XYZ file of C-alpha atoms in Angstrom:
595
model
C 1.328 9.759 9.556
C -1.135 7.467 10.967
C -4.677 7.985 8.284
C -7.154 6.072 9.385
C -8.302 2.942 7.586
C -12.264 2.120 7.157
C -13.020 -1.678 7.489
C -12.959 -2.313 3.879
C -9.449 -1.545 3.863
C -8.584 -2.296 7.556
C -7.851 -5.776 6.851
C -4.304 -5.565 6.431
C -1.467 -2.866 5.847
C -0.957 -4.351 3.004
C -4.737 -5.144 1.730
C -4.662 -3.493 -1.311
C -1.246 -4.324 -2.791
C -2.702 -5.832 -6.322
C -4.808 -2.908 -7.220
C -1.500 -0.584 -6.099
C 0.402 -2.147 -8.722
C -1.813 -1.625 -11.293
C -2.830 2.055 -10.088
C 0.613 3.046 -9.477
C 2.229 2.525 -12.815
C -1.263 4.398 -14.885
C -1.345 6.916 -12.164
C 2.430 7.959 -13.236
C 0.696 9.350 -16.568
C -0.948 12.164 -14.100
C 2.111 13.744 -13.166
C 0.005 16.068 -10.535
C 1.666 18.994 -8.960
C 2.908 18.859 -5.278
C 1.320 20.784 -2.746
C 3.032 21.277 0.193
C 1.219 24.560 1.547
C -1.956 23.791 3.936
C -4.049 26.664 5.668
C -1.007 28.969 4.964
C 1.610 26.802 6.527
C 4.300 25.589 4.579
C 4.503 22.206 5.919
C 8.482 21.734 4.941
C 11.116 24.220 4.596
C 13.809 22.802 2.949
C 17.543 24.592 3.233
C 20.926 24.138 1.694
C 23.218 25.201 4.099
C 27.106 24.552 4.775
C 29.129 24.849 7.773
C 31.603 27.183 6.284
C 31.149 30.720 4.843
C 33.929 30.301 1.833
C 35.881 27.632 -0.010
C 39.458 26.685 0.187
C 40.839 24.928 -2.834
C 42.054 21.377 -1.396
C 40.029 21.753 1.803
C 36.653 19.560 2.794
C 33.429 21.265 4.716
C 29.893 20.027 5.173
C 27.523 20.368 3.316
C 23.488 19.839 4.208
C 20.042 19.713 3.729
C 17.989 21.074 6.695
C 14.674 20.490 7.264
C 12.098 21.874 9.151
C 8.448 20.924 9.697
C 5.959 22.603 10.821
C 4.776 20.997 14.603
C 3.295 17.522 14.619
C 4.786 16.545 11.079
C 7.529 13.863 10.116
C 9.597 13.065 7.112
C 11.322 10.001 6.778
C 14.578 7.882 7.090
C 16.283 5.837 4.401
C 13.873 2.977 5.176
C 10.770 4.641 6.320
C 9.444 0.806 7.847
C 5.691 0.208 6.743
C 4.640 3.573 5.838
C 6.252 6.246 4.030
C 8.760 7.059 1.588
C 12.763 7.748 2.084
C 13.856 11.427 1.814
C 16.433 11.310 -1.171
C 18.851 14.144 -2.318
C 20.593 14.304 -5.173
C 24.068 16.363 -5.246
C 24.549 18.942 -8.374
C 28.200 19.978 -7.586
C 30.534 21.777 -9.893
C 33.262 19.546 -11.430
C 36.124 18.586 -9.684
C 33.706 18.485 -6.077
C 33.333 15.366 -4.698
C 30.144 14.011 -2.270
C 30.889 11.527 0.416
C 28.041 9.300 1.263
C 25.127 11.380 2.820
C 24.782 11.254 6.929
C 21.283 9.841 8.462
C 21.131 11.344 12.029
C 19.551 8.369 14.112
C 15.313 8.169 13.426
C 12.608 7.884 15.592
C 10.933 4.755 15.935
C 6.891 5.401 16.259
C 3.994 3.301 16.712
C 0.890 4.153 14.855
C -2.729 2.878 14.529
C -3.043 -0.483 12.292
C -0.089 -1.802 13.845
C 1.819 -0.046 11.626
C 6.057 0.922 12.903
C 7.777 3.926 11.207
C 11.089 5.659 11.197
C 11.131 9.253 10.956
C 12.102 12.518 11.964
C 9.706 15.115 13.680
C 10.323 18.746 13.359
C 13.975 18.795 12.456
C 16.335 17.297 10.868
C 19.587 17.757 8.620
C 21.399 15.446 6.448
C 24.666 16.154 5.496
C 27.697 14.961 3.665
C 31.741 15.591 3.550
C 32.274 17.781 0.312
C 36.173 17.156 -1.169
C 36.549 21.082 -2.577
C 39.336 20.612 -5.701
C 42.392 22.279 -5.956
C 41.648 25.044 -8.303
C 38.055 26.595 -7.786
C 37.060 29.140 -10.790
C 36.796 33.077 -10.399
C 33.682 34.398 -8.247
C 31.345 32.382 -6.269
C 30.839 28.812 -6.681
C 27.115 27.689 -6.997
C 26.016 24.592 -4.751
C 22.878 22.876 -6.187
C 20.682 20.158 -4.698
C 17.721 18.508 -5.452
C 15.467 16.664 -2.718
C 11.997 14.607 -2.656
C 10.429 13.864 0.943
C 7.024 12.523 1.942
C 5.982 14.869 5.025
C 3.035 12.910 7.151
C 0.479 13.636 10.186
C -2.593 12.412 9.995
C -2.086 12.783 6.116
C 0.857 12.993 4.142
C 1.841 15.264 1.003
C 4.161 14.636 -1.394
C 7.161 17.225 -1.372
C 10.341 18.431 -3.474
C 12.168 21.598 -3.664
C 15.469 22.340 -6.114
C 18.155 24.113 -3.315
C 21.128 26.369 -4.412
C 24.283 28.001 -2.094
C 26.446 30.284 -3.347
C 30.368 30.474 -1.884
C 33.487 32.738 -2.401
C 36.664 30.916 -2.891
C 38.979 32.302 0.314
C 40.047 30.736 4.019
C 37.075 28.852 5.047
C 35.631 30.299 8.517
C 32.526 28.980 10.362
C 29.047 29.919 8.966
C 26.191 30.360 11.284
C 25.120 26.949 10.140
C 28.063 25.215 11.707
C 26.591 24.530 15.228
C 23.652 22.934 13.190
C 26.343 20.333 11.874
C 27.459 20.300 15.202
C 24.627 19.338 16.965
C 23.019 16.570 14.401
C 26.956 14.987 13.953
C 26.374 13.774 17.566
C 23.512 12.354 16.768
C 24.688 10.743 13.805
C 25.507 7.052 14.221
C 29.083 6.352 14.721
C 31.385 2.985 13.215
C 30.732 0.226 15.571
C 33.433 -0.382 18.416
C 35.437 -3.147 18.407
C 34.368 -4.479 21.495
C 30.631 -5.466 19.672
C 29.672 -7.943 17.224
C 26.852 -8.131 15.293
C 26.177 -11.500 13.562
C 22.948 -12.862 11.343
C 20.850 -15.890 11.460
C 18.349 -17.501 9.311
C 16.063 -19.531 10.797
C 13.054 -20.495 8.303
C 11.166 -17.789 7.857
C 12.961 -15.302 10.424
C 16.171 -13.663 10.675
C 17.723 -13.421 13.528
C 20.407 -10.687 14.927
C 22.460 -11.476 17.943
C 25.028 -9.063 19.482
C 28.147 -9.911 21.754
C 30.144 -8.014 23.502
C 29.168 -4.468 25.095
C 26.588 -4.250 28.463
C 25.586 -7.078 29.634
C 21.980 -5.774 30.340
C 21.487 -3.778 27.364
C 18.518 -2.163 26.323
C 19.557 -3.301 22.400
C 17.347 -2.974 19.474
C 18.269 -2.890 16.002
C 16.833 -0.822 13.264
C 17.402 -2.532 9.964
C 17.731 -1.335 6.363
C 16.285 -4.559 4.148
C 17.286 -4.988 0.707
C 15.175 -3.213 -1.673
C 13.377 -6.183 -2.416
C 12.943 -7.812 0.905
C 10.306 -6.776 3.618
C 10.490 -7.872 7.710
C 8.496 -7.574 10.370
C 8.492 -6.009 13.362
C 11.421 -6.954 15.638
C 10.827 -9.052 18.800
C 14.344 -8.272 21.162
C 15.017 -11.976 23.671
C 18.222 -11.162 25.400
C 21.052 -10.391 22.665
C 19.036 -11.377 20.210
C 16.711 -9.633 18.026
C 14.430 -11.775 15.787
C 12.965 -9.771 12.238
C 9.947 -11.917 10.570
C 10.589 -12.176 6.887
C 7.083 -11.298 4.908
C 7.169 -12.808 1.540
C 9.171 -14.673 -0.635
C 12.393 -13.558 -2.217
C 16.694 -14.513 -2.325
C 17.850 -14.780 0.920
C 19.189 -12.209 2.986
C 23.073 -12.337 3.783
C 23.413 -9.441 5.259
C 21.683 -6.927 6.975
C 22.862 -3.309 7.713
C 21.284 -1.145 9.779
C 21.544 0.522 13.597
C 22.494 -0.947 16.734
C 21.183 1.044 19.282
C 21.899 1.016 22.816
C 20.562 2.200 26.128
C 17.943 4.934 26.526
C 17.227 8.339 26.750
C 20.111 10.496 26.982
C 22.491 7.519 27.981
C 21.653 5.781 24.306
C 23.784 5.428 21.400
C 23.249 4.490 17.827
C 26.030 2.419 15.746
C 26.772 1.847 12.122
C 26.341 -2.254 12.025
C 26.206 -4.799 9.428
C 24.839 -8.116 10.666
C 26.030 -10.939 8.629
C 27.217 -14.545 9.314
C 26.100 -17.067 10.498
C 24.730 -20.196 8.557
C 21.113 -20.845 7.804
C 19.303 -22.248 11.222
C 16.632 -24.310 9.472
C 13.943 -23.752 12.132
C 10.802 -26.065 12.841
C 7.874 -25.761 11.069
C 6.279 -24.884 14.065
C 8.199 -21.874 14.575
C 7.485 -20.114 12.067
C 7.380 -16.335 12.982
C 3.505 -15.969 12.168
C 1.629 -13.965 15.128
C -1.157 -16.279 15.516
C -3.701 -13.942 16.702
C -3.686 -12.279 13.406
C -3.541 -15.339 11.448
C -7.143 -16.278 13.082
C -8.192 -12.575 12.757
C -7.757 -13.226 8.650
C -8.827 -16.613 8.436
C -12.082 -15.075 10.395
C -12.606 -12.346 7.891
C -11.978 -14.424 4.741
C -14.492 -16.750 6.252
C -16.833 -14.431 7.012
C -16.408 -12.533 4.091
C -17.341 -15.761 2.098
C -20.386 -16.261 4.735
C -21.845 -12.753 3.341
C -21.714 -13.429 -0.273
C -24.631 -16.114 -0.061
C -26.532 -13.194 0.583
C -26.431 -11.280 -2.446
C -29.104 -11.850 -5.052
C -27.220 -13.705 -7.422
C -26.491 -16.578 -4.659
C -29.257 -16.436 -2.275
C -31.846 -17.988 -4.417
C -30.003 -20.882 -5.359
C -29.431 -22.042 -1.626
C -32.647 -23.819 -1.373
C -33.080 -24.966 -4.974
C -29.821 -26.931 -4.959
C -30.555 -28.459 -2.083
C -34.015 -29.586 -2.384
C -32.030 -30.864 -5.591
C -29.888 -32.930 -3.333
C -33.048 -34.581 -1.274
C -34.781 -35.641 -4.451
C -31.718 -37.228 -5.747
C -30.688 -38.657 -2.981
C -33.941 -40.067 -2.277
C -33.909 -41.729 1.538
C -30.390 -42.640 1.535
C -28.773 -40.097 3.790
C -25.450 -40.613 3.269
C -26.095 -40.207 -0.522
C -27.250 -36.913 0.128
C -24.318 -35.890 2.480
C -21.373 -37.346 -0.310
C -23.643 -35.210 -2.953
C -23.545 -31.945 -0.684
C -19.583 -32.611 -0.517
C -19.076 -33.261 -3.988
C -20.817 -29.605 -4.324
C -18.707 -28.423 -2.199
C -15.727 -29.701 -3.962
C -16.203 -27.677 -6.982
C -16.641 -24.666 -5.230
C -13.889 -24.788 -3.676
C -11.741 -26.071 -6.523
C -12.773 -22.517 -8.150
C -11.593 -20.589 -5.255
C -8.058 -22.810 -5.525
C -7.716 -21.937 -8.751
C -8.029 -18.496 -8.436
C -5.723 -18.361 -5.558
C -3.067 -20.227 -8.525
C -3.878 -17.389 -10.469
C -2.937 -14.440 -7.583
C 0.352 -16.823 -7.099
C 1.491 -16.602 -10.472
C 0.715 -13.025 -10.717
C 2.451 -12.763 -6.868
C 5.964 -14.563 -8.733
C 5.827 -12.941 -12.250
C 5.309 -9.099 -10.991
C 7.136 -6.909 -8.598
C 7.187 -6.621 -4.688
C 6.015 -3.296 -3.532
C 6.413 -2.133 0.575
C 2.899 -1.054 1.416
C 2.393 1.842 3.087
C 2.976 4.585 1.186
C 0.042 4.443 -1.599
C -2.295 5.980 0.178
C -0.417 9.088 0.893
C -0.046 9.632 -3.008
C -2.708 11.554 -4.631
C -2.023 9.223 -8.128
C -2.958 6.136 -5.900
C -5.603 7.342 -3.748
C -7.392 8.963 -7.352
C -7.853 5.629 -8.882
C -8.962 3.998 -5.700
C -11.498 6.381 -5.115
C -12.895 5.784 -9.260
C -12.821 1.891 -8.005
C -14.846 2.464 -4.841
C -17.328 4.701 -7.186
C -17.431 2.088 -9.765
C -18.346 -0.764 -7.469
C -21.009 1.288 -5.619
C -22.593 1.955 -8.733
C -23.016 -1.730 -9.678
C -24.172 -2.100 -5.819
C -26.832 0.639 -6.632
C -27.970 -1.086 -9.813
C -26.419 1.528 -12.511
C -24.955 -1.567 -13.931
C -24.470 -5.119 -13.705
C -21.151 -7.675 -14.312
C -22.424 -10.380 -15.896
C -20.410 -13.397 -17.173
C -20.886 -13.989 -21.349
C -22.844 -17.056 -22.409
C -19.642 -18.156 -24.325
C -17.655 -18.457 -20.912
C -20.445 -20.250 -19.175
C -22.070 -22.239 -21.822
C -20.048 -25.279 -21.492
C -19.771 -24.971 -17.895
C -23.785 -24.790 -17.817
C -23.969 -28.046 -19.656
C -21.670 -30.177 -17.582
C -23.841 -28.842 -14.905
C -27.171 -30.247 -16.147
C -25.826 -33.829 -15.316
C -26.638 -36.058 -12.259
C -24.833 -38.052 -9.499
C -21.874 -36.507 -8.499
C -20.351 -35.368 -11.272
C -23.189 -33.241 -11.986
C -22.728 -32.291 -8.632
C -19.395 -30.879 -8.642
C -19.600 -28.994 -11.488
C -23.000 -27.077 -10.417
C -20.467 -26.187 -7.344
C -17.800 -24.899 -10.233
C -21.138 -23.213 -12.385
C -22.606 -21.746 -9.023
C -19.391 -19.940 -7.633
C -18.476 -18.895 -11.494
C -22.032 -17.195 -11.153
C -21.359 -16.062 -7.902
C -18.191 -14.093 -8.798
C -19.962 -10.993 -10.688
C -22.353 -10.417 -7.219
C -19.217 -10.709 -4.965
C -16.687 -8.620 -6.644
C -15.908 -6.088 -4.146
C -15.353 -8.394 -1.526
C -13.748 -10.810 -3.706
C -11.340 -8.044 -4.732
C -10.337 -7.135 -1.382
C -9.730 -10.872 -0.214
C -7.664 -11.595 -3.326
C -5.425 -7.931 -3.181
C -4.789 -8.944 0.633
C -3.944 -12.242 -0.354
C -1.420 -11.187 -3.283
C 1.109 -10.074 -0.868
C 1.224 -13.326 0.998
C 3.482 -16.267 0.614
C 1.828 -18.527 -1.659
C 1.022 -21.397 1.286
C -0.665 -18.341 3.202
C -2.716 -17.475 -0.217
C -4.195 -20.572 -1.357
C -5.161 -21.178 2.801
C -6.954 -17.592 2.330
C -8.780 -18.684 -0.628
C -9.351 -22.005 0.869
C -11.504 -20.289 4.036
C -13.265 -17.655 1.525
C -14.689 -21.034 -0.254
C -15.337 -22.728 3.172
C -17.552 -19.785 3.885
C -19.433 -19.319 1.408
C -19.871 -23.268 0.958
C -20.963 -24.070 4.513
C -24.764 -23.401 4.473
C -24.676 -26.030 1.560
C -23.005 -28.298 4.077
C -25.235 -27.569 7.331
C -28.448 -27.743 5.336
C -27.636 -30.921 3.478
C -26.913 -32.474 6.642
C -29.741 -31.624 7.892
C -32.461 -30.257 5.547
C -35.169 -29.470 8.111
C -33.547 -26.067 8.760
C -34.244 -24.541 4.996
C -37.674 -23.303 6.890
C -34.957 -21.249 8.815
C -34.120 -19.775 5.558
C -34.658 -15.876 4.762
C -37.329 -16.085 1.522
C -35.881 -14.554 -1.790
C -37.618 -11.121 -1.968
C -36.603 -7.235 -2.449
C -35.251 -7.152 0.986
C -32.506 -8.736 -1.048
C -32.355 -5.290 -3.287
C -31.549 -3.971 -0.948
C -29.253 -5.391 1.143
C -27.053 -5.033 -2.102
C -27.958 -1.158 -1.678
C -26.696 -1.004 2.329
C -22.838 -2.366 0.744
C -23.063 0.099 -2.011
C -24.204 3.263 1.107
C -20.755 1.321 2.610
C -18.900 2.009 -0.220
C -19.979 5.468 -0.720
C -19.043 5.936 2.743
C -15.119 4.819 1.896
C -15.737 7.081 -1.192
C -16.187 10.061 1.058
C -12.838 8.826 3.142
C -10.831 9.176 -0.067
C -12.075 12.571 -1.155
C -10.929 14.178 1.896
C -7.464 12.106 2.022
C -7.399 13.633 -1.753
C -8.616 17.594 0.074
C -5.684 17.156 2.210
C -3.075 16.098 -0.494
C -4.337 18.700 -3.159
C -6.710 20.822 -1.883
C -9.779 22.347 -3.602
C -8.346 21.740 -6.991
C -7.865 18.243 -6.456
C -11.089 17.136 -5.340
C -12.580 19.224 -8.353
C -10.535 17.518 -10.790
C -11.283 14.083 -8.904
C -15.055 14.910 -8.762
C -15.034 15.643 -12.234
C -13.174 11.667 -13.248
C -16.654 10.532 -11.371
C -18.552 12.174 -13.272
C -17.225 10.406 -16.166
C -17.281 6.972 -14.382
C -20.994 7.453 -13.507
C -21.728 8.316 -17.224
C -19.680 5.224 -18.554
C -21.335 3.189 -16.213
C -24.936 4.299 -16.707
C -24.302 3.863 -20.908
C -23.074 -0.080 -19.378
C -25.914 -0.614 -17.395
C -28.308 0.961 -20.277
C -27.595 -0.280 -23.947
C -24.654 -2.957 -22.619
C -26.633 -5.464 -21.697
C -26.494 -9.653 -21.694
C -29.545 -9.454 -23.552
C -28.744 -6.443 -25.755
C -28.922 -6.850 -29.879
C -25.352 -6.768 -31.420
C -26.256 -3.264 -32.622
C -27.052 -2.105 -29.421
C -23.717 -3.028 -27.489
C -22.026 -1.259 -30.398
C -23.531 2.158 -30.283
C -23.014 1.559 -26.105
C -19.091 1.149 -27.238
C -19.176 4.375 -29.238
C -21.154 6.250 -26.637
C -18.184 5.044 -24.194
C -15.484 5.818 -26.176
C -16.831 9.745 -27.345
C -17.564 10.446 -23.217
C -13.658 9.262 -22.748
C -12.787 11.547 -25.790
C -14.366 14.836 -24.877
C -13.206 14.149 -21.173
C -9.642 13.688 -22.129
C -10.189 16.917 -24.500
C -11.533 18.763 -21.479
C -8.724 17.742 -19.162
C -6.198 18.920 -21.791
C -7.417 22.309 -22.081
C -8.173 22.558 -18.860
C -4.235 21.964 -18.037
C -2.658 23.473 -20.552
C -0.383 25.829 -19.434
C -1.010 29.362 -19.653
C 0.797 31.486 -22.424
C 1.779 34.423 -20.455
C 4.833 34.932 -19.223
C 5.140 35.885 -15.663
C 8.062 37.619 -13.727
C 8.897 38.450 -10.859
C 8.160 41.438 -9.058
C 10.479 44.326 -8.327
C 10.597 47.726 -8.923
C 13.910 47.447 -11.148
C 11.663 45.428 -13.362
C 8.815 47.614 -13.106
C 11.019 50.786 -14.010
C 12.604 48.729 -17.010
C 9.504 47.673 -18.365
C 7.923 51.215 -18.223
């Protein structure tokens, strides 16, 4: 699967979790067709297929998907890991048939860029399941219908589905040309665990952990587990006979854990059926906690930077050296004056930042847990991110501006006009509330990543986003000689601003050709066309909808808005409509009939 990720989204796999759970549910109203054809190759053929050539009343046989991708493609297990989506089927038997529980052949585990770990099958693969046939079967042959959904991935992935159908005679069963297919996959289909292993569950803090007895005494073991639907773990880390998963997330404890004991390697290894449960909670030390510390410091260091880079943007920039030229006339020649009112500043830009990471915690426990991975290989997703990107490059450019009304600030501006250090702390609060319009891009990504955190790991996110973008206060308070150091307000500043939006444009350009390779032409017409629409919404903002803008002004802007989203959504509908004629297909029975 493996896309690649530009920096603005590199952050984590799960960066952009927030904005997928308000994109994914709108996106749903789309409904886009799936494309599974690219330069002439059909990327999956799907097959229903059976291991017998007729039906005996009374009798069982196998019955099967098999799928075949074209050469450097995957599909996926029934938990694809941190990327993709599980293939489903759904059995339409005639009554009186009865499914047995469908067969997963044992995955590949893969490694791909981002640190990401998938399951999946490359090239080939069948899944199959015992069919009970019933005792009387009705005259002529007996229709066998299934429908399946798959995600097929390379360096892109396309959404897939195809609606299967196998017709049998009733009569002695015999083996169909299929049946060495079954064959071959059964064996490497996981088989009940023997007796002679156990497979037991511990939870220790924020890890489970799966130990094995019994078996090899060397091993290799590993363990490929199928979470609740709700739960998410980390990689595995195999010590001996135990194998420790990291828990991401908050949610009800996991009892038990099924999944796939596999042993040994290459043609020596064997997959299990296993169920890991038992085992009392281990409450482990805080210390232990199952957090890889070299990517702990790698977020801290972007959110910190990240709140480093928004003093730079004209709305922040300019203040830097007027507050604290503020704080040397107040303080007079009392030092440590000045150094409690730089902190007291500090303070109330940082309480803002806290409070917004309450907000993205109550959101995190109200709303839904969603594995991340997959989004980007939907075209629904990948459509709204790309009018996002667009929308915040425009503001970048200067096509329009987010501003914060005078009724939100007002009362916030006038607890900021007072001295000492109350005065101080909220000119903090006022200057980071003023701050937010400039920063939103990058305040949007730090706040998505942190959504999918554990609410601890949040608020410390949002703590190190305020600590950066509060810490030239703090090193120029303390020592106010270096504000000649400063860069001087000026149009450089312009554009600067400009440079992120070019940045964004660039990530723009990412997503159209993600959005080429999940619909082709059509697709990046139809998503060139929603920019178009964006740009003209925003320029009517950025024009008539302004903080200074009469009354009568900001409602003609609101009528021009809501006449561009009319005749766009009257475009799109004739556009799609359906054509009336009826097509059949060709033969030349049909033709002769029809002459």
């Amino acid at each position: 699967m493996g896309v690649f990720e530009p920096p603005v989204f590199a952050m984590h796999r799960r960066v952009l979790l927030s904005v997928c759970l308000c994109l994914w549910f709108s996106g749903a109203l789309l409904n886009p067709a799936t494309a599974q054809v690219q330069d002439g190759r059909e990327l999956v053929k799907a097959t229903l297929v059976a291991d017998c050539t007729s039906l005996k009343p009374g009798a069982t046989f196998h019955l099967g998907v098999l799928y075949q991708m074209v050469p450097g493609w995957h599909i996926y297990w029934k938990y694809s890991g941190d990327a993709g989506i599980p293939t489903k089927i759904e059995w339409q038997l005639p009554a009186g048939f009865q499914a047995g529980d469908l067969r997963w052949p044992q995955p590949a585990r893969e490694k791909e860029p981002g640190d990401l770990q998938v399951f999946s099958y490359p090239s080939e693969v069948l899944l199959w399941t015992e069919v009970k046939v019933p005792a009387q079967l009705p005259d002529g042959p007996v229709q066998l219908k299934a429908h399946s959904e798959w995600l097929v991935c390379e360096r892109s992935c396309v959404p897939g589905k195809a609606d299967l159908a196998l017709n049998l005679p009733s009569g002695e069963a015999g083996p169909s040309a299929a049946a060495a297919t079954f064959n071959r996959y059964a064996e490497r289909t996981p088989a009940p665990l023997p007796a002679d292993l156990k497979v037991g569950l511990i939870r220790e803090g924020k890890q489970l952990r799966v130990h094995v007895e019994g078996g090899p005494e060397n091993g290799p073991w590993d363990f490929y587990p199928v979470p609740p639907g709700d739960a998410e773990l980390g990689h595995g880390v195999t010590t001996g006979r135990d194998i420790a998963f990291p828990v991401v997330g908050e949610g009800q404890p996991i009892q038990k854990l099924p999944g796939l004991l596999v042993l040994g390697t290459g043609q020596d290894q064997r997959a299990y059926e296993a169920l890991a449960e038992g085992g009392g909670a281990e409450q482990a030390p805080a210390s232990q906690a199952q957090t890889n510390p070299g990517g702990l410091l790698q977020v801290l260091a972007f959110a910190f930077l990240g709140g480093l880079i928004l003093n730079v943007m004209p709305c922040v920039l300019p203040v830097i050296s007027l507050k604290v030229f503020g704080f040397v006339s107040e303080a007079g020649q009392e030092p440590r004056k000045l150094m409690r009112l730089a902190l007291t500043y500090v303070a109330g830009m940082l309480a803002c930042f806290l409070a917004l990471a309450a907000i993205v915690c109550t959101l995190r426990i109200a709303g839904t847990r969603v594995g991340w991975g997959f989004q980007f290989q939907d075209y629904r997703f990948v459509f709204g991110v790309a009018l996002v990107v667009f929308a915040f490059a425009l503001n970048l450019f200067g096509v329009f501006e987010l501003s914060v009304s005078a009724q939100a600030t007002g009362g916030l501006a006038r607890l900021a006009n007072g001295h000492g250090y109350g005065g101080a702390f909220f000119q903090g609060v006022f200057a980071t509330v003023l701050a937010t319009p400039c920063t939103a891009p990058f305040l949007g990504t730090a706040s998505a990543f942190a959504f999918a955190q554990a609410p601890a790991f949040t608020v410390l996110v949002f703590f190190v986003i305020g600590l950066g973008m509060s810490s030239p206060y703090l090193l120029l308070a303390f020592n106010p000689r270096w504000l000649r150091f400063l860069p001087k307000p000026g149009a450089w500043m312009v554009r600067v601003k400009q440079l992120f939006g070019f940045l964004l444009a660039g990530t723009l350009l990412w997503l159209l050709w993600i959005i080429g390779q999940l619909r082709g032409v059509p697709g990046t017409v139809e998503l060139g066309a929603a920019l178009l629409v964006v740009a003209v919404l925003a320029w009517i903002k950025g024009s008539f909808w302004t903080p200074y803008a009469s009354g009568q002004a900001k409602a003609w802007a609101i009528a021009g808005m809501a006449i561009t989203l009319a005749l766009a959504g009257l475009t799109y509908r004739l556009v799609t409509t359906p054509s009336q004629v009826t097509w059949h297909e060709f033969s030349a029975q049909n033709l002769n009939s029809a002459l």
